[in-house]
Coordinates of C-alpha atoms in Angstrom, one line a residue:
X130 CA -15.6 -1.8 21.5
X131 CA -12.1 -2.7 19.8
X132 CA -13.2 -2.4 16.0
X133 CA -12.4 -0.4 13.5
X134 CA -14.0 0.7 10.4
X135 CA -10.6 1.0 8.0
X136 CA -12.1 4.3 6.4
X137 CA -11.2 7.2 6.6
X138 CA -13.4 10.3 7.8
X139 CA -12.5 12.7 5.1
X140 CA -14.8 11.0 2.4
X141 CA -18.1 10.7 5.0
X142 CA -19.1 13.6 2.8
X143 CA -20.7 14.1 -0.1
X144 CA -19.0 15.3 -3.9
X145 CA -18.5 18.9 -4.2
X146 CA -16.6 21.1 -6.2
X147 CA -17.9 19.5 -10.1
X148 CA -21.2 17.7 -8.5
X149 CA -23.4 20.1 -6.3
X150 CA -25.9 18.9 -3.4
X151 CA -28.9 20.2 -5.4
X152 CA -27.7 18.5 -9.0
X153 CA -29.6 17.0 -11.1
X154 CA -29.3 13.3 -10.2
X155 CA -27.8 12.0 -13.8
X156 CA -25.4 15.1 -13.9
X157 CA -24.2 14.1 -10.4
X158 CA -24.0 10.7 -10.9
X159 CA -21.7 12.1 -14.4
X160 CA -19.4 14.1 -12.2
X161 CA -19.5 11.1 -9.7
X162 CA -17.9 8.1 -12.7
X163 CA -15.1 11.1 -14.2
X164 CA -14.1 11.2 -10.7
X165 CA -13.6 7.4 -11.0
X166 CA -9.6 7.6 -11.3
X167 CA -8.6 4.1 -10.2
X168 CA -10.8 2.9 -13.4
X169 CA -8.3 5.2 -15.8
X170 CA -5.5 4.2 -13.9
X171 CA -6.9 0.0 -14.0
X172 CA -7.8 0.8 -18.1
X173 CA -11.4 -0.9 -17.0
X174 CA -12.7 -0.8 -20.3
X175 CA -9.5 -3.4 -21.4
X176 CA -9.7 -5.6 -18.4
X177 CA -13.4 -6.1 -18.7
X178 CA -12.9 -7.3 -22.0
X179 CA -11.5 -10.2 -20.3
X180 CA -13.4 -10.8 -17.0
X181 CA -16.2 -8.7 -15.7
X182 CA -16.7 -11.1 -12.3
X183 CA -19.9 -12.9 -13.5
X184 CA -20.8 -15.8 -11.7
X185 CA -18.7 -15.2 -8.3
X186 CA -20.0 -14.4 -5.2
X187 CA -18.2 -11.1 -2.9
X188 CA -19.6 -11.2 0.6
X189 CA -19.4 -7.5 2.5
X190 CA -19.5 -8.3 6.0
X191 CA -20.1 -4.8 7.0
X192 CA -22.8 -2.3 7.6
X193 CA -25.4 -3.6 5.5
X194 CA -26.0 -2.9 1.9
X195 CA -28.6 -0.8 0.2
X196 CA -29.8 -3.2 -2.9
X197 CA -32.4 0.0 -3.7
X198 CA -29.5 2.1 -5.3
X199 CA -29.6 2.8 -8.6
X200 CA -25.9 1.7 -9.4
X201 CA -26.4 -1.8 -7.2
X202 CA -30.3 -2.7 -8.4
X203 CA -29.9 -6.6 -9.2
X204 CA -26.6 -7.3 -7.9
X205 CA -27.0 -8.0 -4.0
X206 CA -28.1 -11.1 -2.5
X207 CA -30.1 -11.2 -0.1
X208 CA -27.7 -12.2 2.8
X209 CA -28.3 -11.6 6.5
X210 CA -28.5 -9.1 9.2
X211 CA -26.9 -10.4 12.5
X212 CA -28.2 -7.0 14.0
X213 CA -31.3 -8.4 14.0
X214 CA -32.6 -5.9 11.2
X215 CA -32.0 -6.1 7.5
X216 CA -29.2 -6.5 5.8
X217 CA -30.3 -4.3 2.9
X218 CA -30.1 -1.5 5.4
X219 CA -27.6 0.8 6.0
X220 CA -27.8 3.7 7.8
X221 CA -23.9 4.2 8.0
X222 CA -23.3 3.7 4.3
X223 CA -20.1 1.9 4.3
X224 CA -20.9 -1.2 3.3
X225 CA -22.9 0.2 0.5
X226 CA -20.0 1.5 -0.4
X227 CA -17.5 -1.1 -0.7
X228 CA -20.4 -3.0 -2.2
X229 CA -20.7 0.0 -4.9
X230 CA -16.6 0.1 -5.5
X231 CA -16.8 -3.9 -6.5
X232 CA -20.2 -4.5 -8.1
X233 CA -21.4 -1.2 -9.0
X234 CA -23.1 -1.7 -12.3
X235 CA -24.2 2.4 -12.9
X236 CA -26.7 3.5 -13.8
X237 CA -28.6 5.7 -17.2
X238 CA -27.9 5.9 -20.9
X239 CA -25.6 2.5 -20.9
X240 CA -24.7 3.1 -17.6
X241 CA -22.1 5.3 -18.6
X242 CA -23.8 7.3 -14.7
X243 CA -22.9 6.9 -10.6
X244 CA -20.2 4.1 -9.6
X245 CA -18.9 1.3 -11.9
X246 CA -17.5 -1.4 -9.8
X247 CA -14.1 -3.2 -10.9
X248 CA -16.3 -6.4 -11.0
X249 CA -19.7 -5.2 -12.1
X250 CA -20.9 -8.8 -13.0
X251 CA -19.7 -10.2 -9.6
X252 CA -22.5 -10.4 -6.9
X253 CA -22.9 -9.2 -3.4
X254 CA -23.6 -10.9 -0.4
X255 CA -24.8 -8.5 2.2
X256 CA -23.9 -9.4 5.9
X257 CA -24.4 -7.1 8.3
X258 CA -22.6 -7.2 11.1
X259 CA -22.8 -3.2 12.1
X260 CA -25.9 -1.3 12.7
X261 CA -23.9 1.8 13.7
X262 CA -21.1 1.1 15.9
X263 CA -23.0 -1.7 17.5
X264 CA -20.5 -4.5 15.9
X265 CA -18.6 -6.5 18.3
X266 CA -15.9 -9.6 18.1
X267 CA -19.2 -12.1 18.5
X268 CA -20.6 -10.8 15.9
X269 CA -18.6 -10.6 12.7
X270 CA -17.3 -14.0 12.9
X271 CA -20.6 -15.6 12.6
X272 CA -21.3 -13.4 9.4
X273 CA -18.4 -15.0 7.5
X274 CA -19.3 -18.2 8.5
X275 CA -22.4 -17.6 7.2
X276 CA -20.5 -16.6 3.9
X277 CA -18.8 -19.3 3.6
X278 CA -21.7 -21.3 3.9
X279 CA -23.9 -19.6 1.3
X280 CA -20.6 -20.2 -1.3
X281 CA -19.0 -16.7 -1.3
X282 CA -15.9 -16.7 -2.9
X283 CA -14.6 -13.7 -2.1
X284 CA -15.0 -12.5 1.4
X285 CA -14.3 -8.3 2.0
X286 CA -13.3 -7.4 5.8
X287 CA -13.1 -3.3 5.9
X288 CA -12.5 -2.9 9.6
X289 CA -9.9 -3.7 12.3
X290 CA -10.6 -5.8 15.4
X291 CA -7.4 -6.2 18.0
X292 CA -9.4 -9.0 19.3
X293 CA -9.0 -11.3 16.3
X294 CA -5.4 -13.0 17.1
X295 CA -5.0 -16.2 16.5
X296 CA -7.5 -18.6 18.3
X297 CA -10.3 -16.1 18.9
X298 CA -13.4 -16.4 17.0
X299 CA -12.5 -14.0 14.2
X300 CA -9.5 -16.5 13.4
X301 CA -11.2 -19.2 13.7
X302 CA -13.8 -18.1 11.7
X303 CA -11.5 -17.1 9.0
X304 CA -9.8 -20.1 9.3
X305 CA -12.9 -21.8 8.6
X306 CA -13.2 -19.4 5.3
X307 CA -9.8 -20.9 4.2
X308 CA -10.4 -24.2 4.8
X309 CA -13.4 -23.9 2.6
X310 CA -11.4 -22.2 -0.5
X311 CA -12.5 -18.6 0.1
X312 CA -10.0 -15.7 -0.2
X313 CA -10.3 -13.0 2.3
X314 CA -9.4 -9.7 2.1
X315 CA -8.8 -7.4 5.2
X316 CA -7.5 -3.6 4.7
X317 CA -4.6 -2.6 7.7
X318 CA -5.8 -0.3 9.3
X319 CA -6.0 3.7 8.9
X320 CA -3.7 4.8 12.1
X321 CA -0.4 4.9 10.5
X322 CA 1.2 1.6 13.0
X323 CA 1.7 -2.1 11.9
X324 CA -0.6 -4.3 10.4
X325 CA -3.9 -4.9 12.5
X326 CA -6.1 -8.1 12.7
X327 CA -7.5 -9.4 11.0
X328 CA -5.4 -8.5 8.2
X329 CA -2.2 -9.5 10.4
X330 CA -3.9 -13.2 10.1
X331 CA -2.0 -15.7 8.1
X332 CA -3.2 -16.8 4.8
X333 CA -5.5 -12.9 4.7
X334 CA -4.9 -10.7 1.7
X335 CA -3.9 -7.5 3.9
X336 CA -4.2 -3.9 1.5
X337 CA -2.5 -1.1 2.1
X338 CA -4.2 2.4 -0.2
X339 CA -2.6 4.2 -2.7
X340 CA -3.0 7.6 -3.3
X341 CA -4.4 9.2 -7.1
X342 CA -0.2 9.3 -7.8
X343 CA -0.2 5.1 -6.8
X344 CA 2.0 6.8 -3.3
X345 CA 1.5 4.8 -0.2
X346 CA -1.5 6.9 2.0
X347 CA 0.8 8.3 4.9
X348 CA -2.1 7.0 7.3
X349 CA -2.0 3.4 6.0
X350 CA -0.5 0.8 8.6
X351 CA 1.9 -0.9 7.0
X352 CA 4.6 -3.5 8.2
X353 CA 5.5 -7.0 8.2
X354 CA 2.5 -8.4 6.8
X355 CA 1.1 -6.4 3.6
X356 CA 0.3 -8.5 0.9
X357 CA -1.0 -5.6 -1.9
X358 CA -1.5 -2.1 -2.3
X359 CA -4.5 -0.4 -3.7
X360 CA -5.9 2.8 -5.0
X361 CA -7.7 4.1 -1.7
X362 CA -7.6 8.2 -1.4
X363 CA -10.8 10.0 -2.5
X364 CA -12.4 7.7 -3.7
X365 CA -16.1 8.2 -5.2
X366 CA -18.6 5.3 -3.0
X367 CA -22.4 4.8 -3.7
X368 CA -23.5 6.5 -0.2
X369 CA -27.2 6.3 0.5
X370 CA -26.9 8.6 3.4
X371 CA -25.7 11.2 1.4
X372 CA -28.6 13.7 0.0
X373 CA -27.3 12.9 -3.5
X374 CA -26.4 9.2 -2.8
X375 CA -22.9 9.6 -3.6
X376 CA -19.6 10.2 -1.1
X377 CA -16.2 10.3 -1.2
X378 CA -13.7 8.2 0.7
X379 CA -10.2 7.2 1.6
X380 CA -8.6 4.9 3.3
X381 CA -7.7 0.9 3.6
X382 CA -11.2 -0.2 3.1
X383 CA -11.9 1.4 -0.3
X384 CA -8.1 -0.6 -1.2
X385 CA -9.1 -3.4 0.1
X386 CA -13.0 -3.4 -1.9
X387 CA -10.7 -3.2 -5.0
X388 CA -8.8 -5.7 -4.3
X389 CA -11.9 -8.1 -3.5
X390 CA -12.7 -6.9 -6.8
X391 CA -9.9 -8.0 -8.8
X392 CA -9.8 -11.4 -7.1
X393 CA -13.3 -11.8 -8.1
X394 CA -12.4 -10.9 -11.9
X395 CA -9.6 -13.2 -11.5
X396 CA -11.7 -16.6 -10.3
X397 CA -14.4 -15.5 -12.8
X398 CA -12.0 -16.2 -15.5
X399 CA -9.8 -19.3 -13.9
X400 CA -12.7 -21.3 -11.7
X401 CA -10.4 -24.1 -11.7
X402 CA -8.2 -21.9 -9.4
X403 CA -8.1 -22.9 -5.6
X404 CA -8.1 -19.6 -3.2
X405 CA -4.6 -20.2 -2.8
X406 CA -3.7 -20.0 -6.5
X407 CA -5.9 -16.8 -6.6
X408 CA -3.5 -15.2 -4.3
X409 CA -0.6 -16.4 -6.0
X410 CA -1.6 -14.8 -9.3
X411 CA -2.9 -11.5 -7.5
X412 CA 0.7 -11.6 -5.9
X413 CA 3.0 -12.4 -9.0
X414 CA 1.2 -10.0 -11.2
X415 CA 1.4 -6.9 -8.5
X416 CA 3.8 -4.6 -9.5
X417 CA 6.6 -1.9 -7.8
X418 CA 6.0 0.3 -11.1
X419 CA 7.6 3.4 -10.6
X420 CA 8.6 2.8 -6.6
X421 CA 12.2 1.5 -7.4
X422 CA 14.4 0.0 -5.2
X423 CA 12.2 -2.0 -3.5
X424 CA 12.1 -5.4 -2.4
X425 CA 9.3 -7.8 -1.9
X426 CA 7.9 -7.7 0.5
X427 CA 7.7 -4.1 1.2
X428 CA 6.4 -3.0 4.3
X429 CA 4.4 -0.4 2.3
X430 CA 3.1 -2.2 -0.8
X431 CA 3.7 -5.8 0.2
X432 CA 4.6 -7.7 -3.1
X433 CA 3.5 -4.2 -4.7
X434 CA 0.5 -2.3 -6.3
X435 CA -2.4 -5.1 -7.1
X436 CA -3.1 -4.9 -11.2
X437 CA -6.4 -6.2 -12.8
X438 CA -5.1 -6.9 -16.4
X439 CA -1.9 -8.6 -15.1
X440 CA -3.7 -10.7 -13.0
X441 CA -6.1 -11.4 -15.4
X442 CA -3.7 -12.5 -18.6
X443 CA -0.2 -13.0 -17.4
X444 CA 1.2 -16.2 -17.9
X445 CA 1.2 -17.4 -14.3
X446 CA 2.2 -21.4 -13.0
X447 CA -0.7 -21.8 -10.8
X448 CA 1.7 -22.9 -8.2
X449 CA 0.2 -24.6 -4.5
X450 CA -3.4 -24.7 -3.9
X451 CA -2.4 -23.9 -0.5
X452 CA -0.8 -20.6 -2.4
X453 CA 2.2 -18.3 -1.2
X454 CA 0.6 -17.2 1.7
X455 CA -0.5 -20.3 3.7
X456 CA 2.2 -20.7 6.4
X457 CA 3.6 -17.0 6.0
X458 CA 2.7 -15.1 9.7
X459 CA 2.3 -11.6 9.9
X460 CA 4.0 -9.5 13.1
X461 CA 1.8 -11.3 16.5
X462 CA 0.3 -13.7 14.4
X463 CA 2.0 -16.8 15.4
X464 CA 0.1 -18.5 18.9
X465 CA 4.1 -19.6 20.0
X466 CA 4.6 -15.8 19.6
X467 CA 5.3 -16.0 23.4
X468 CA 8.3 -18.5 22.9
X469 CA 12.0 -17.1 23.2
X470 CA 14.2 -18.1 20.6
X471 CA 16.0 -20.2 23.6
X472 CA 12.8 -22.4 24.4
X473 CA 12.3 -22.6 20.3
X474 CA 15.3 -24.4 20.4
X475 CA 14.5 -26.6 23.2
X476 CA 11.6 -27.5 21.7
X477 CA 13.3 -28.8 18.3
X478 CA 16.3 -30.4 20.1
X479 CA 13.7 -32.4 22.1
X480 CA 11.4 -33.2 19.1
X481 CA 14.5 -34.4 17.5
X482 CA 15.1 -38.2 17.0
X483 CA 18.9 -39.3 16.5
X484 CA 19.4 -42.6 14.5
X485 CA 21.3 -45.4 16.4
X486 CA 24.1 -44.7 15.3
X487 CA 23.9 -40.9 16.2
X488 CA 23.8 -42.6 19.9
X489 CA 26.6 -44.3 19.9
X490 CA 28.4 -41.6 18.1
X491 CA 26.9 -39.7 21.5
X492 CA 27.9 -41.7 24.1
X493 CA 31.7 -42.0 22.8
X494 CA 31.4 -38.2 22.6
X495 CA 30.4 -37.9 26.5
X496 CA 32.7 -40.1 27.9
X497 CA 35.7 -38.3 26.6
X498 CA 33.5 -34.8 28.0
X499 CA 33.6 -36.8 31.7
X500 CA 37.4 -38.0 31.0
X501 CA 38.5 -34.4 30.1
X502 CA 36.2 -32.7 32.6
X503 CA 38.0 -34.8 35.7
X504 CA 41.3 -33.8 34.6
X505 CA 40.1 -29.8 34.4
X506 CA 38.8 -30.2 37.7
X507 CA 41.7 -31.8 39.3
X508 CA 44.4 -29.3 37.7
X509 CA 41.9 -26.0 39.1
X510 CA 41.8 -27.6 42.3
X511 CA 45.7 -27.7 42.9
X512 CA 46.1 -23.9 41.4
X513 CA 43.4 -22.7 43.7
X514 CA 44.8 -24.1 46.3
X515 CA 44.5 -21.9 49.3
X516 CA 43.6 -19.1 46.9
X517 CA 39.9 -17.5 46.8
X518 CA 36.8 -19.7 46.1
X519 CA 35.3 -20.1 42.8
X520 CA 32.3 -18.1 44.0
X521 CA 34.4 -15.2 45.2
X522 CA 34.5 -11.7 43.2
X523 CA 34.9 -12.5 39.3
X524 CA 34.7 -16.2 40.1
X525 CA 32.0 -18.8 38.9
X526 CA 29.7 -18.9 35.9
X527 CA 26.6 -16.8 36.0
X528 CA 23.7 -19.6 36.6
X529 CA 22.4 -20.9 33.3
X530 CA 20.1 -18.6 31.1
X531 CA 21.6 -15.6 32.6
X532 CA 21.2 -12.4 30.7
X533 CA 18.6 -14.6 28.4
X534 CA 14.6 -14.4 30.1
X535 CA 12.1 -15.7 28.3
X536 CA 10.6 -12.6 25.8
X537 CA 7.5 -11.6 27.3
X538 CA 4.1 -12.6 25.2
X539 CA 3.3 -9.9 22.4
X540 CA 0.6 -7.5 24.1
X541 CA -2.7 -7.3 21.7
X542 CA -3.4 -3.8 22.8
X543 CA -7.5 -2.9 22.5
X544 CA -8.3 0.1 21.3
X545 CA -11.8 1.7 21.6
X546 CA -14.2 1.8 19.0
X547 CA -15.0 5.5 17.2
X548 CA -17.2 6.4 15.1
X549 CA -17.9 9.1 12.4
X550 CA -19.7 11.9 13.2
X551 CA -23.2 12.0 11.3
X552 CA -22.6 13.5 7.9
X553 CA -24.1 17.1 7.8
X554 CA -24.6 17.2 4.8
X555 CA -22.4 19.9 3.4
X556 CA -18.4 19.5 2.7
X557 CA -15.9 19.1 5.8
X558 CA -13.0 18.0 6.1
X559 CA -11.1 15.8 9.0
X560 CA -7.4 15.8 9.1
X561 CA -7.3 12.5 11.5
X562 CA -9.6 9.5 10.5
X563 CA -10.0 8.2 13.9
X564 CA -9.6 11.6 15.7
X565 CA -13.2 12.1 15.6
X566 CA -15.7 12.0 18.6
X567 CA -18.3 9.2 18.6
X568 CA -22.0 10.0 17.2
X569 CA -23.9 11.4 20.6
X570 CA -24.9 8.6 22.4
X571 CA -22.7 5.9 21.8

């Protein structure tokens, strides 16, 4: 397998410390919204008195989603299992998840209990794609064509897949998204290298996590390529597999569900945007904050951290509908990639056509070459005479291209997909995200 869920291991786990395994479930689900800090740090409260998501559609293409919690009751779809189960399952927990960190409504005495999502009017779209490590580069790409074609908005990718470059079926298929006005958000990756596909696509919103003092997560991949920067470091998830239904989690996917969740808010309140103009007002309203000296983009926070109440009521031109990010190419994600800077040039010289003038202007110009070159050769010949040839030691030209080959094609290297270990259950913690062994038997 070459995909990656973009979370990281340390959250598979449920809350401690505050929140207890054997709580009572509306005291847990208390402990589980104060431990909610990307809603302090967003100021929810203010930016949902602008846009709370209603009437767009998120799609999770991910592990399923479990519509039965309490904090997600009414606000998932019914979508589709390409498992060949149902999509409403999810015996990983991820998806739920992600599902929880966008359109988690809460739960009890005016829900003020469990996981508020950033859009909590916004609906989900459940397409499962991952039964538990069984998701392959077939797969996901018919779940967000099936998105697209059920009029998802928004579509969230949490997970890597090396096979997506440009031309497979995952870029195609997100291609396909584009073309139909949908914005699609991929996190990095969680292994501390560059930007993986299919966030490394162009035109993908690729997130980067923050942690709880908006610092780039040391294990984010980051690069040419990041467009925004989330919160993502222990953050609180609706987790059915947990004995109290509630995890913690950190990494590029719980970034990148927030920032599915702000562009949600954001074509909530402007329909009239394209996809591209989404973008471009997620992108002009991110902000460096307190990370000075940078320039956008940064390979860390991309055109900076994404912010909710910016996006929401700066004034912003609404610029392109293509938006800022249509032609821009992340590291490997051009299919010339493979073309030296040499043939590049070829290429353009030959595409080039002079005027008539230009001819003539080139023909005069050769001749005197021709005139001037039979006068060179004649004067070299008569000094050389009886000297060494011109292909003798330090004689001759070196044959054209010399010391310029052609660069070799950029390498997609695979890497094999891990799992998390089954959660047991009680609090662990795993230093390396992807330095965990598979479940037993996969």
């Amino acid at each position: 397998m070459s995909l990656k869920r973009v979370w990281s291991a340390t959250g598979v786990v449920a809350l401690t410390g505050a929140l207890l395994l054997t709580a009572a479930p509306v005291a847990s689900a208390d402990a589980v919204r104060d431990a909610q800090w990307p809603l302090m740090v967003y100021d929810a409260e203010k930016v949902w008195e602008t846009s709370r998501g209603e009437g767009v559609t998120v799609a999770v293409v991910d592990t399923g989603v479990d519509a039965t919690h309490p904090d997600l009751t009414g606000q998932v779809l019914p979508g589709k299992d390409f498992t060949g189960s149902d999509p409403h399952e999810d015996s990983d927990g991820h998806g739920t998840g992600m599902a929880s960190l966008i359109a988690g409504h809460g739960h009890g005495t005016n829900n003020s209990a469990g996981v508020m999502g950033l859009a909590p009017e916004s609906k989900i779209l459940p397409v499962r794609v991952d039964a538990g490590g069984e998701m392959d580069a077939k797969t996901w790409p018919q779940g967000v064509r099936y998105a697209v074609d059920q009029g998802a908005e928004v579509i969230n990718l949490s997970f890597n897949d090396a096979n997506s470059y440009p031309g497979s079926d995952g870029a195609e298929a997100i291609a396909y998204a584009q073309e139909h006005d949908v914005v699609v958000v991929a996190g990095t990756g969680n292994d501390a290298g560059t930007v993986n596909y299919p966030a490394a696509l162009p035109g993908v919103v690729a997130v980067t996590a923050l942690d709880e003092n908006l610092n780039p997560w040391s294990n984010s991949n980051t690069g040419e390529g990041v467009t925004l920067s989330a919160p993502g470091v222990n953050i609180p998830v609706a987790d059915s597999t947990m004995p109290n239904g509630y995890g913690t989690a950190s990494g590029t996917s719980d970034a990148t569900a927030y920032v599915s969740a702000i562009a949600a808010l954001v074509r909530s309140e402007y329909p009239d945007l394209t996809a591209g103009q989404v973008i471009n007002r997620l992108i002009k309203s991110a902000s460096f904050l307190h990370h000075e000296g940078k320039e956008a983009p940064d390979d860390e926070l991309g055109y900076g951290i994404a912010r909710p109440g910016s996006a929401l009521t700066m004034d912003i031109s609404k610029g392109p509908e293509e938006g800022p990010l249509a032609s821009a190419a992340s590291p490997n994600s051009s299919s010339d990639s493979s073309i030296s800077e040499d043939e590049a040039a070829k290429k353009a010289k030959k595409n080039e056509k002079p005027s008539s003038s230009g001819v003539l202007v080139v023909g005069f110009a050769a001749a005197i070459v021709v005139v001037i070159t039979i006068v060179l050769v004649i004067l070299r010949s008569r000094r050389n005479r009886g000297g060494p040839g011109s292909g003798g030691p330090g004689g001759g030209n070196p044959p054209p291209g010399a010391g310029y080959p052609p660069q070799p094609p950029t390498g997609h290297q695979p890497y094999s997909h891990q799992d998390y270990p089954a959660s047991p259950g009680v609090s662990q913690q795993y230093p390396n995200p992807y330095g965990q062994p598979p479940r037993q038997g996969q």
